[in-house]
Coordinates of C-alpha atoms in Angstrom, one line a residue:
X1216 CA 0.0 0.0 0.0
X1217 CA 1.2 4.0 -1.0
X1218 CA 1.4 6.0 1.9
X1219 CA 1.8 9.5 1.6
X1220 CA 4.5 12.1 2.3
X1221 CA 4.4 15.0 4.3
X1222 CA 4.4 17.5 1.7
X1223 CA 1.2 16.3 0.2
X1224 CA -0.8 15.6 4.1
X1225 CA 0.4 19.3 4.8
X1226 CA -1.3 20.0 0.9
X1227 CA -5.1 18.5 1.9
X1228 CA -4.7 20.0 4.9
X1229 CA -5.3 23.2 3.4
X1230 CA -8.8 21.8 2.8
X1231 CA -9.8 22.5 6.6
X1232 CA -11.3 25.8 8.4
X1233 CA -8.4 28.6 8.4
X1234 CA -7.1 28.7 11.8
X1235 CA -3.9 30.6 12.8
X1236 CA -1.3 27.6 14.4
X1237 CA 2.4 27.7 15.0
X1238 CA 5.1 25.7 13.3
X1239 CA 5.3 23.6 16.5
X1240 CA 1.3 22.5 16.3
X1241 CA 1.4 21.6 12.5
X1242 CA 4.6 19.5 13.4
X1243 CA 2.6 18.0 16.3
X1244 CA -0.3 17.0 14.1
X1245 CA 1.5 15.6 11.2
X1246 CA 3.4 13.4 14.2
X1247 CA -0.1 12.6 15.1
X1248 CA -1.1 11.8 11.5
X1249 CA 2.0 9.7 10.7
X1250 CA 1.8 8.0 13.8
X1251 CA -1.8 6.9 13.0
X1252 CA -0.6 6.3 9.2
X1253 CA 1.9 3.9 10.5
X1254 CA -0.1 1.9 12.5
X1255 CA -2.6 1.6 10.5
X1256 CA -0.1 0.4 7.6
X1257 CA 0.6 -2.1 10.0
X1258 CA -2.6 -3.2 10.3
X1259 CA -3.2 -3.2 7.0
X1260 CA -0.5 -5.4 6.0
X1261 CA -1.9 -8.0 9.1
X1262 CA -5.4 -8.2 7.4
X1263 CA -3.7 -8.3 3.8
X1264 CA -2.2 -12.0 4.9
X1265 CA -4.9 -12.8 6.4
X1266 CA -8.3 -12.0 4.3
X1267 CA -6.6 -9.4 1.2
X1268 CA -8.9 -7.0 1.3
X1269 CA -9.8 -5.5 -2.4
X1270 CA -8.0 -2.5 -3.1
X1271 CA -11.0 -0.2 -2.4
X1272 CA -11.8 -1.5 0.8
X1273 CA -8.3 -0.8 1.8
X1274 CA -8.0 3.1 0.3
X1275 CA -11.6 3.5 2.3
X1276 CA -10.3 2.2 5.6
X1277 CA -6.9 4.1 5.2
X1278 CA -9.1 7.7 4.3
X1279 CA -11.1 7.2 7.6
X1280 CA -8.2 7.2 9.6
X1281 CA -6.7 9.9 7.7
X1282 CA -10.4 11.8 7.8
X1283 CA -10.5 11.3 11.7
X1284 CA -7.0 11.9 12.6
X1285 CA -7.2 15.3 10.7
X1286 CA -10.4 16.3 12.0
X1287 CA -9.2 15.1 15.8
X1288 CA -6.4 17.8 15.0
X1289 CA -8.9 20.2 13.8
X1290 CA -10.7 20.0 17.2
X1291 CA -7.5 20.4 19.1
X1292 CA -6.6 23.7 17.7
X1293 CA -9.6 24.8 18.1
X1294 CA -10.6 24.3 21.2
X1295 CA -6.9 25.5 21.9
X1296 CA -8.5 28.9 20.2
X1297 CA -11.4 29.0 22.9
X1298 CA -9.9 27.9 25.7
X1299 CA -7.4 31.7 25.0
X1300 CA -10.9 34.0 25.2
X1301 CA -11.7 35.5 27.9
X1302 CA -13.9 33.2 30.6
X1303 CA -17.2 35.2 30.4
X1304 CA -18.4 34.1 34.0
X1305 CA -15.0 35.6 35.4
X1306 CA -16.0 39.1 33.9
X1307 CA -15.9 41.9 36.1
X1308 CA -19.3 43.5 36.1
X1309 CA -19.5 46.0 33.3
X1310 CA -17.4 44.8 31.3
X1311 CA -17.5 44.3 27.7
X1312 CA -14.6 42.3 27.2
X1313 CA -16.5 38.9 27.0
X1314 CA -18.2 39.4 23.6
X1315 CA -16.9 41.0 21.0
X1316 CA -18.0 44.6 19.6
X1317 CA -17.3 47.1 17.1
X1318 CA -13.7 48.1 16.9
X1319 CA -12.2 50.9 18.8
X1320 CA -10.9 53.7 17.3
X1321 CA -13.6 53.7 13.6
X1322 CA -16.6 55.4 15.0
X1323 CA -18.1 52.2 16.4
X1324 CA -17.1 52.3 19.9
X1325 CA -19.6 50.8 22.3
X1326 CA -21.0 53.6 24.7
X1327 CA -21.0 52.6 28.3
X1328 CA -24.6 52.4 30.1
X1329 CA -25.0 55.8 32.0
X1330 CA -24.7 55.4 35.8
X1331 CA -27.6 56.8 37.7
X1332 CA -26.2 58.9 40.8
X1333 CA -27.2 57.6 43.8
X1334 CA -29.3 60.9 45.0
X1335 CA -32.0 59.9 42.3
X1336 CA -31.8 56.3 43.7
X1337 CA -32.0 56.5 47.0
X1338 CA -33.9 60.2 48.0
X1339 CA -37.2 59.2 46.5
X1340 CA -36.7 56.1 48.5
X1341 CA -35.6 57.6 51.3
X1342 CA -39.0 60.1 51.4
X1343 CA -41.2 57.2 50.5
X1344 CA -39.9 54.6 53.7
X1345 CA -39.9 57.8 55.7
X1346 CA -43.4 58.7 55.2
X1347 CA -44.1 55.0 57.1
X1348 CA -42.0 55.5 59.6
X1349 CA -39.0 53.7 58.4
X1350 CA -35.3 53.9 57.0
X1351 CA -34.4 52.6 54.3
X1352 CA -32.1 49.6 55.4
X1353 CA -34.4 48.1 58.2
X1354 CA -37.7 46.7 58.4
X1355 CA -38.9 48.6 61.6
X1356 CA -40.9 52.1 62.0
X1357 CA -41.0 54.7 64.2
X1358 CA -43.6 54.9 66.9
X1359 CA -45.4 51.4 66.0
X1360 CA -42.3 49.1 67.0
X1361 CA -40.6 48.3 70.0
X1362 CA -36.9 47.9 70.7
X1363 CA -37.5 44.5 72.0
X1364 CA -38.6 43.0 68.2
X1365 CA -35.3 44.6 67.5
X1366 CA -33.7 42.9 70.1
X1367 CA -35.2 39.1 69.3
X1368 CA -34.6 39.8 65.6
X1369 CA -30.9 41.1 65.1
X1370 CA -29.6 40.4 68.7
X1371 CA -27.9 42.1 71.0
X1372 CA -26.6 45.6 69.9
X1373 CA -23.0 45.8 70.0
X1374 CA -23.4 49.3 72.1
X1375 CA -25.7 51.3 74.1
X1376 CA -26.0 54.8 75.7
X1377 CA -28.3 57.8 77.1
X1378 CA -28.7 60.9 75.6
X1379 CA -31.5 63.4 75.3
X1380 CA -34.1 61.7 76.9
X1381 CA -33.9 58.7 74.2
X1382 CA -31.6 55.4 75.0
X1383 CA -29.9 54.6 72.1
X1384 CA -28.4 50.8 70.8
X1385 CA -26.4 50.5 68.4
X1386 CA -25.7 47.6 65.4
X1387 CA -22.6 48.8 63.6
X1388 CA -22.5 46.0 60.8
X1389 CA -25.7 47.3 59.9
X1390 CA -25.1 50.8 60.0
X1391 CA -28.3 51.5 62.1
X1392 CA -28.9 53.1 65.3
X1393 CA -32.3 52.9 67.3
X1394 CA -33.4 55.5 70.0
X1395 CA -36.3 54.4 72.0
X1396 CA -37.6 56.4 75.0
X1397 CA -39.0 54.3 78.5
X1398 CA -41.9 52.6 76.9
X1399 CA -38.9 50.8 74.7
X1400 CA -40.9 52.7 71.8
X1401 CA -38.8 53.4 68.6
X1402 CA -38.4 57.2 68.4
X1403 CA -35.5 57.7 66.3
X1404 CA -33.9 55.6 63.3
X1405 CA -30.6 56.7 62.2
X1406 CA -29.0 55.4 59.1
X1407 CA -25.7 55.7 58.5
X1408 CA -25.3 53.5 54.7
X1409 CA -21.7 54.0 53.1
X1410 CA -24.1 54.6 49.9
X1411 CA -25.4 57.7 51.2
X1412 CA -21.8 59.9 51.4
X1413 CA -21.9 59.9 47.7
X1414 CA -25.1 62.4 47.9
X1415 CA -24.6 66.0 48.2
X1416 CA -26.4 69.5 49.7
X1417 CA -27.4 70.6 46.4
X1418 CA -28.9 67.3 45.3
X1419 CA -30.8 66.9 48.3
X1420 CA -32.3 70.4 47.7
X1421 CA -33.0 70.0 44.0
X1422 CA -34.7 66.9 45.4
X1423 CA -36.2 67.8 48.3
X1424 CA -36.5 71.4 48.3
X1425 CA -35.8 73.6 51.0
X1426 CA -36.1 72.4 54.5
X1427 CA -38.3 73.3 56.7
X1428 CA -35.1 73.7 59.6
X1429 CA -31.7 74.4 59.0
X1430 CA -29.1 74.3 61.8
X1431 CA -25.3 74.1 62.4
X1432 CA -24.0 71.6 65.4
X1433 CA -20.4 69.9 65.8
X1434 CA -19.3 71.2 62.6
X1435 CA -22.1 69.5 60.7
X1436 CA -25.1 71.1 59.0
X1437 CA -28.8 69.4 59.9
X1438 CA -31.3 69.6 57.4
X1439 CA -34.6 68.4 59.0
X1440 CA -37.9 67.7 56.5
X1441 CA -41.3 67.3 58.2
X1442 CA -42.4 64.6 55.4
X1443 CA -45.9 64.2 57.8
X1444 CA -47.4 65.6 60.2
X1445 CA -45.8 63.2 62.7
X1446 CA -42.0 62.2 60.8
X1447 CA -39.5 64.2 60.5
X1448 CA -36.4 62.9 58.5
X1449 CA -33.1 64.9 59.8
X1450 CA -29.9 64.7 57.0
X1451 CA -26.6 65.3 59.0
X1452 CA -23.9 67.0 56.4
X1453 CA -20.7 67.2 57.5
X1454 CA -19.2 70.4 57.1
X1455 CA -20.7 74.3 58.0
X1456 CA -22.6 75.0 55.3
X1457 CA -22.3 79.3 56.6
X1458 CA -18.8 78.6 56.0
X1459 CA -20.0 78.9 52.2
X1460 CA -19.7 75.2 51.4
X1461 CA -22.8 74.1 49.2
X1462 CA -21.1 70.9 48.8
X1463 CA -21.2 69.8 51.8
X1464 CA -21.7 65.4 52.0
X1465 CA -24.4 63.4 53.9
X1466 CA -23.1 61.6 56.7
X1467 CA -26.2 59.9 57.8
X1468 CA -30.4 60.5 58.5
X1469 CA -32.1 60.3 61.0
X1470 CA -36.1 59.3 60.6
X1471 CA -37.8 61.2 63.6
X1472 CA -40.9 60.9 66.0
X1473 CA -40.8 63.9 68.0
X1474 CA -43.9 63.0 70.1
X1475 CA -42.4 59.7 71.4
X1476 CA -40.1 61.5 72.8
X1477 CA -42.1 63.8 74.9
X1478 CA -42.4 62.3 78.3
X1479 CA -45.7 63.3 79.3
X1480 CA -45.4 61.6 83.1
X1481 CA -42.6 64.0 83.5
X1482 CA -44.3 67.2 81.0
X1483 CA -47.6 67.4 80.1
X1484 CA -46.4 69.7 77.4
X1485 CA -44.1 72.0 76.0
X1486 CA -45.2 74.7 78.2
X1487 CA -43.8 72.6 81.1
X1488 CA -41.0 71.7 79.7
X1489 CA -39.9 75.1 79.5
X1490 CA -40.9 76.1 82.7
X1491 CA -38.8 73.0 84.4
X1492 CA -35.8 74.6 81.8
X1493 CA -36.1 77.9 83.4
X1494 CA -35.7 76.2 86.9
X1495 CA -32.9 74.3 86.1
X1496 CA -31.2 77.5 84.6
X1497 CA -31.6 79.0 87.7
X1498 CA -28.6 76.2 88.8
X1499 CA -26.8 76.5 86.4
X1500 CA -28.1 73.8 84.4
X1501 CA -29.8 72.4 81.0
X1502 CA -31.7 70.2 79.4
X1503 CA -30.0 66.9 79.3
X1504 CA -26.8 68.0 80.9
X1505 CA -26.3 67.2 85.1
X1506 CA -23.3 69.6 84.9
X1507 CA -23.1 73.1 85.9
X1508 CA -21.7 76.4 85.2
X1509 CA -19.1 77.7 87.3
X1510 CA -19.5 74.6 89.4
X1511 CA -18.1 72.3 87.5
X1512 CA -14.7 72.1 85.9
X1513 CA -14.3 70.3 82.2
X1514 CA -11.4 67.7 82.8
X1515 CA -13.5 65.9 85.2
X1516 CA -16.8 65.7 82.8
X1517 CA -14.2 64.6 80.6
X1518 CA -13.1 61.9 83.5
X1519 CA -16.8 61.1 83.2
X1520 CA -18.1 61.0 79.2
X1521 CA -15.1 60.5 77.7
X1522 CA -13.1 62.8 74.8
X1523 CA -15.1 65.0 73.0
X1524 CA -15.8 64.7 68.9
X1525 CA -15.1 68.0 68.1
X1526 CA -13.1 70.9 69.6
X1527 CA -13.0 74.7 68.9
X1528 CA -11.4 78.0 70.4
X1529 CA -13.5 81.2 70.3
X1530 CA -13.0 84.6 72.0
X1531 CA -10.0 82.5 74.7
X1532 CA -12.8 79.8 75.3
X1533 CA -12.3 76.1 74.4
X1534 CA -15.7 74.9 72.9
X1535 CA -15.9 70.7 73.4
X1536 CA -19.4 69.2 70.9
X1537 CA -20.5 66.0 71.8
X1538 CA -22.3 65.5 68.7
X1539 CA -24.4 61.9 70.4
X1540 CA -25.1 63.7 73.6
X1541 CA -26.2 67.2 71.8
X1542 CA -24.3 69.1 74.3
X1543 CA -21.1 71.7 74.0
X1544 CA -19.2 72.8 76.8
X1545 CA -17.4 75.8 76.9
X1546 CA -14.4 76.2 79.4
X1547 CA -11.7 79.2 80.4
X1548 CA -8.5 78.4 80.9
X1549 CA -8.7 77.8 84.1
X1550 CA -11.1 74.9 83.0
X1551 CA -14.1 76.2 84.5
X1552 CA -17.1 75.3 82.7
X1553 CA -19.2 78.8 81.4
X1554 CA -21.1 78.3 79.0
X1555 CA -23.4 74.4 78.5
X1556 CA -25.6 74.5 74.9
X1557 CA -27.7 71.8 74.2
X1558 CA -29.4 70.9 70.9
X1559 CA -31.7 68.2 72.6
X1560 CA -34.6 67.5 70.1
X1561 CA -37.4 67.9 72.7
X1562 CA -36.4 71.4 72.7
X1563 CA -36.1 71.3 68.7
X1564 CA -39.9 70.7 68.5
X1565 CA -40.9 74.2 70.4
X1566 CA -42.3 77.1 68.8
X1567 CA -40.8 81.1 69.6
X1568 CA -44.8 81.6 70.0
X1569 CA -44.6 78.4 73.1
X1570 CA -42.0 80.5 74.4
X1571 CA -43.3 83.5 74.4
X1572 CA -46.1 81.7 76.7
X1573 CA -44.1 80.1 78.9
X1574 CA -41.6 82.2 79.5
X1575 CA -42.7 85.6 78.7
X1576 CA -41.1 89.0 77.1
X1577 CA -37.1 88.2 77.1
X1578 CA -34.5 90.2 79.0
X1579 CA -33.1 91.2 75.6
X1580 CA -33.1 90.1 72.2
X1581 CA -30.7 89.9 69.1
X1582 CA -30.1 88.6 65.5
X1583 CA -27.2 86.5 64.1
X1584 CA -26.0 84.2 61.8
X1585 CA -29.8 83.7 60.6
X1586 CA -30.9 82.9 64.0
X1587 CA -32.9 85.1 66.6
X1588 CA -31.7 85.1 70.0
X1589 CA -33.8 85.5 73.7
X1590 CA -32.2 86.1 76.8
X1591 CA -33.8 85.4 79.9
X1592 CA -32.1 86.4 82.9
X1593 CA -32.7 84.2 85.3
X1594 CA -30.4 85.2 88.5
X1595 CA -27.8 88.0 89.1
X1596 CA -25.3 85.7 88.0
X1597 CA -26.9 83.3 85.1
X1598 CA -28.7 83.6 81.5
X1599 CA -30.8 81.8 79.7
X1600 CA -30.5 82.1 76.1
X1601 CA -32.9 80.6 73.5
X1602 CA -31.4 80.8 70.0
X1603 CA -34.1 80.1 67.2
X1604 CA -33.4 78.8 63.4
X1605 CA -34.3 82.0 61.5
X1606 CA -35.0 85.3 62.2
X1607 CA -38.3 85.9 60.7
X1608 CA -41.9 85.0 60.0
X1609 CA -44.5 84.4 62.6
X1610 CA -43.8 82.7 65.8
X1611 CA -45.9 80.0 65.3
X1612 CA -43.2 78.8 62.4
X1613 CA -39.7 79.9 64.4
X1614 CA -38.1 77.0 66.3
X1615 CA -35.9 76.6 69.0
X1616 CA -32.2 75.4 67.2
X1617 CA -30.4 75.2 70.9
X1618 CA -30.5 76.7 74.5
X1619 CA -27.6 78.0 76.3
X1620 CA -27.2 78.4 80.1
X1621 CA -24.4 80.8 80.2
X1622 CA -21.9 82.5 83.1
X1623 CA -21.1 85.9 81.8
X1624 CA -18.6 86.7 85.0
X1625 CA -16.3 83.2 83.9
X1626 CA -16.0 84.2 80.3
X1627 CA -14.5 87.8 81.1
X1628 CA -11.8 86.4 84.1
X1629 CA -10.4 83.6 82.0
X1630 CA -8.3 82.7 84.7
X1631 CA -11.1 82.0 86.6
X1632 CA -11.0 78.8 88.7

């Protein structure tokens, strides 16, 4: 029997699919061909002896081989050829590189899919949760649930503390903090989602509007939305926004229930509350705050709540924020404590017209920074001052932004001790 040479296998070769290959694999596959050629010569000479096959049964059987060894090299390369693509289920999402497209650089180029910002995703939701009560990233509301379904749900929080009237547990993984007042009544859902520090001021006012409250505390700005007649959702920017910065980034929300924190056992309203506030003024004290001016010296509140979150110097005071709490010290240097402001949302929900009421005509008044300031002198030695977000319109729409219980005769001895 003929067999034939490499030159002409390399010749019908030429027959199959073009494929790129290297000299090495077309040397490989001929090896593989020849090899198969010889053995079947082998073969064929064994049957010869033994049967002699006619001469077309032989040239069939030998073109078989030759058919299936060259299409078993076929396969090879090409499956050498796939296996060099890229994997599509190891694409990063996005990308286009899995499937191919028009080529760069001739007018073809494929157009990424436009990104939506996350301010259109997530402030509609945001408004539409918070009208039931809710944030976004947990399934409980304000007012209707109870810490204790919290508790059986998600476990144990992995911290808990007091402030403003409100105890507060908190589940860092899940970027959530509850406030609940005695009752163990949700009042206050704060959500602190890394997706929410890519939205900005601006967008939340082109979305939102303007706010119905705007005020500045531990160098943040709070922007606080009254989306019912019950919830209030509070965005917390980080940054002063009278510093001129309209940029300013959201740190967190807060979706708010003023009336669960109102405890009526302790004030039947607001008028009371203020009353009680006047009292405690009278020793040198405040809402929310045990501490005193000119009683109390600032390294050993420090001893007691730890390091402040923010710290500031104006006119030789030292201001110390503690953002959580919603107080600010203010100390001379001979640490004595002058000057204790606190921003504790109970006071936040009380009209200039409520105080006006309670309290009656202030010692003096004054305008700055957009806010309107009372002061209530309430003994030869201390003051009461009221500072409201905005300085007009009627009463009835001007409320309180802080209240300071201040000791004029510490700030102007600063070595007072």
């Amino acid at each position: 029997m003929r067999f034939k040479t490499d030159e002409q296998l390399l010749e019908e070769m030429k027959g199959l699919p073009d494929m790129k290959m290297t000299e090495g694999k077309k040397q490989a596959i001929l090896s593989t061909i020849r090899s198969t050629d010889a053995h079947s010569r082998t073969q064929s000479e064994a049957v010869v002896s033994a049967r002699r096959f006619s001469g077309l049964g032989k040239g069939l059987a030998i073109c078989s081989v030759l058919a299936a060894t060259i299409w078993m090299g076929a396969t090879l390369i090409s499956n050498n050829q796939q296996s060099a693509l890229p994997d599509p289920t190891n694409q990063t999402p996005g990308s286009t590189s899995a499937s191919p497209g028009p080529e760069a650089g001739k007018g073809n180029a494929v157009n990424p899919a436009p990104v939506t910002p996350q301010s259109e995703q997530l402030l509609p939701l945001i408004r539409t949760e918070a009208e039931k009560g809710k944030g976004f990233t947990a399934p409980y509301t304000v007012e209707n649930t109870v810490f204790d379904q919290v508790e059986k749900d998600w476990g144990k929080p992995d911290y808990t503390d007091q402030a403003n009237g409100l105890t507060y547990s908190t589940y860092t993984k899940r970027g959530v903090v509850f406030g609940y007042n005695k009752g163990m009544q949700l009042v206050d859902i704060r959500t602190t989602d890394p997706r929410l520090h890519q939205i900005h001021l601006s967008e939340v006012e082109k979305a939102w509007g303007k706010p119905n409250r705007v005020s500045e505390f531990g160098n943040q700005t709070i922007y606080t939305y009254d989306v019912t007649s019950k919830y209030q959702v509070k965005f917390i920017f980080q940054g002063l926004k009278s510093a001129g910065d309209t940029n300013l980034v959201l740190v967190r929300y807060n979706v708010y229930y003023p009336q669960g924190n109102k405890n009526l056992m302790l004030y039947g309203s607001n008028i009371d509350m203020l009353q009680d506030l006047r009292e405690l003024a009278k020793n040198g004290q405040t809402l929310g705050s045990e501490y005193r001016v000119e009683k109390d010296v600032f390294d050993e509140i420090e001893k007691q709540i730890g390091k402040p979150d923010v710290v500031s110097y104006v006119n030789g005071l030292t201001y110390n924020t503690y953002q959580d709490r919603g107080l600010v010290f203010a100390f001379n240097k001979g640490m004595q404590v002058v000057d204790i402001r606190s921003y504790d949302p109970r006071l936040q929900a009380i009209t200039q017209a409520e105080v006006l009421q309670a309290l009656g005509k202030p010692t003096s008044t004054a305008t700055a920074a957009g806010q309107t300031i009372y002061t209530y002198k309430v003994t030869p030695d201390y003051e009461l001052k009221i500072v409201f977000s905005g300085t007009a319109g009627k009463p009835e729409s001007l409320y309180i932004d802080h209240v300071n219980i201040y000791y004029p005769r510490g700030t102007v001895n600063n070595m007072a001790g």
